[in-house]
Coordinates of C-alpha atoms in Angstrom, one line a residue:
M6 CA -8.9 12.8 -7.7
P7 CA -8.2 13.3 -4.0
G8 CA -5.5 10.6 -3.9
V9 CA -3.4 12.7 -6.3
S10 CA -4.5 16.3 -5.8
E11 CA -4.3 16.4 -2.0
P12 CA -0.7 15.5 -1.6
G13 CA 0.2 17.7 -4.6
G14 CA -1.6 20.7 -3.1
R15 CA 0.0 20.1 0.3
S16 CA 3.5 20.0 -1.3
V17 CA 2.9 23.2 -3.3
G18 CA 1.6 25.0 -0.2
L19 CA 4.4 23.8 2.0
G20 CA 7.0 24.7 -0.6
A21 CA 5.5 28.2 -1.0
V22 CA 5.7 28.7 2.8
A23 CA 9.3 27.4 2.9
V24 CA 10.5 29.5 0.0
T25 CA 8.8 32.8 0.8
G26 CA 8.9 32.5 4.6
A27 CA 5.3 33.6 4.6
A28 CA 2.8 32.4 7.2
G29 CA 0.3 30.1 5.7
T30 CA -2.6 27.9 6.7
I31 CA -4.1 25.5 4.4
G32 CA -7.3 23.6 5.3
S33 CA -7.3 20.6 3.0
A34 CA -9.6 17.7 2.4
V35 CA -13.1 19.0 2.9
R36 CA -15.3 16.0 2.3
E37 CA -19.1 16.2 2.4
S38 CA -20.3 19.7 3.3
L39 CA -24.0 19.2 2.9
P40 CA -26.9 20.5 5.0
V41 CA -27.5 17.0 6.3
P42 CA -25.8 13.6 5.7
T43 CA -27.5 11.7 2.9
E44 CA -25.8 8.3 2.9
P45 CA -24.2 6.0 5.5
R46 CA -20.6 7.0 4.6
H47 CA -21.5 10.6 5.5
L48 CA -22.1 9.6 9.1
A49 CA -18.3 9.5 9.3
T50 CA -17.2 12.1 6.8
W51 CA -19.9 14.9 7.0
L52 CA -18.9 18.5 7.5
S53 CA -21.8 20.7 8.5
P54 CA -22.1 24.1 7.0
R55 CA -21.7 25.6 10.5
D56 CA -18.4 23.6 11.1
A57 CA -17.2 24.5 7.6
V58 CA -17.5 28.2 8.5
G59 CA -15.8 27.6 11.8
Y60 CA -12.8 25.9 10.1
I61 CA -12.5 28.7 7.6
R62 CA -12.6 31.4 10.3
A63 CA -10.0 29.5 12.3
A64 CA -7.7 29.2 9.3
L65 CA -8.1 32.9 8.5
A66 CA -7.5 33.9 12.1
A67 CA -4.5 31.6 12.7
P68 CA -1.6 33.3 14.4
S69 CA 1.5 34.1 12.3
S70 CA 3.4 31.4 14.2
T71 CA 1.2 28.9 12.4
R72 CA 3.3 28.3 9.3
F73 CA 1.4 25.4 7.7
V74 CA -1.4 23.1 8.7
T75 CA -3.0 20.3 6.8
A76 CA -6.3 19.3 8.4
Y77 CA -9.3 17.2 7.6
A78 CA -12.2 19.5 8.0
V79 CA -14.9 17.2 9.4
S80 CA -17.6 17.7 11.9
G81 CA -17.3 16.1 15.4
N82 CA -19.0 12.9 14.0
T83 CA -19.2 10.0 16.4
R84 CA -18.3 7.6 13.5
R85 CA -15.5 9.7 12.0
F86 CA -12.3 7.9 11.1
W87 CA -10.1 11.0 10.7
E88 CA -8.4 12.8 13.6
L89 CA -9.6 16.3 14.4
P90 CA -6.9 18.9 14.1
A91 CA -5.2 19.8 17.3
T92 CA -6.5 23.1 18.7
S93 CA -2.9 24.2 19.0
E94 CA -2.7 24.0 15.2
L95 CA -6.1 25.2 14.2
A96 CA -8.2 26.8 17.0
Y97 CA -11.6 25.3 16.2
T98 CA -13.5 22.4 17.7
P99 CA -16.5 21.2 15.6
V100 CA -19.9 21.4 17.2
D101 CA -22.1 19.2 15.0
D102 CA -22.4 15.4 14.8
A103 CA -23.8 13.5 11.9
E104 CA -25.2 11.0 14.4
T105 CA -28.1 13.5 15.1
H106 CA -29.3 12.8 11.5
A107 CA -28.6 9.0 11.4
A108 CA -32.3 8.1 11.6
G109 CA -32.9 9.9 8.3
V110 CA -30.0 8.3 6.4
P111 CA -31.1 5.5 4.2
G112 CA -29.2 2.2 4.3
D113 CA -27.8 0.2 7.2
L114 CA -24.2 -0.2 6.3
P115 CA -21.8 1.8 8.5
A116 CA -18.7 3.4 7.0
D117 CA -15.8 0.9 7.2
P118 CA -12.8 2.7 8.7
A119 CA -10.5 0.1 7.3
G120 CA -12.0 0.4 3.8
V121 CA -11.4 2.9 1.0
Q122 CA -12.2 6.3 2.5
A123 CA -13.9 7.6 -0.6
G124 CA -16.3 4.6 -0.5
H125 CA -17.9 3.6 -3.8
Y126 CA -16.6 6.8 -5.4
A127 CA -13.1 5.3 -5.4
E128 CA -14.1 2.1 -7.1
P129 CA -13.0 1.6 -10.8
A130 CA -16.6 1.1 -12.0
F131 CA -17.6 4.6 -10.6
T132 CA -14.6 6.4 -12.2
L133 CA -14.7 4.5 -15.5
Q134 CA -18.3 5.4 -16.2
H135 CA -17.4 9.1 -16.0
L136 CA -14.3 8.7 -18.2
R137 CA -16.3 6.8 -20.8
R138 CA -19.0 9.5 -20.8
R139 CA -16.6 12.4 -21.1
T140 CA -13.8 11.0 -23.3
G141 CA -15.1 7.8 -24.9
F142 CA -12.2 6.1 -23.0
T143 CA -12.4 2.3 -22.8
P144 CA -9.7 0.6 -20.8
S145 CA -7.9 -2.3 -22.5
T146 CA -8.1 -5.7 -20.9
P147 CA -5.1 -7.9 -20.5
D148 CA -5.0 -10.9 -22.8

């Protein structure tokens, strides 16, 4: 559940840095790290394996003056709707762009930057099918 786990992870990480005084870099919110984008939404959210390695290396090599960074690790996609981290915070500039694979992505609906960022994965119908399968949970309906 990215909506819940991401802010919680950021808070814990920032708290640990504040309490211990340790240097820390956290790269949060890796989305689709696939060899190539496979659906229209990926044209905005894709992270190539090469760029994933680049972000990890940058986080590991961050100077001790970098206390805490939260960054969306995403390739330099033409259609992305997240800001790339400032190189002053995380010294990496992505080199790949999902657009080079756009012709091989089925469907014609572009990602909606004003819509839910998780796409159809955030819709109740998608989540509920997994809850029902794993737990037998059936939501009650209001009368």
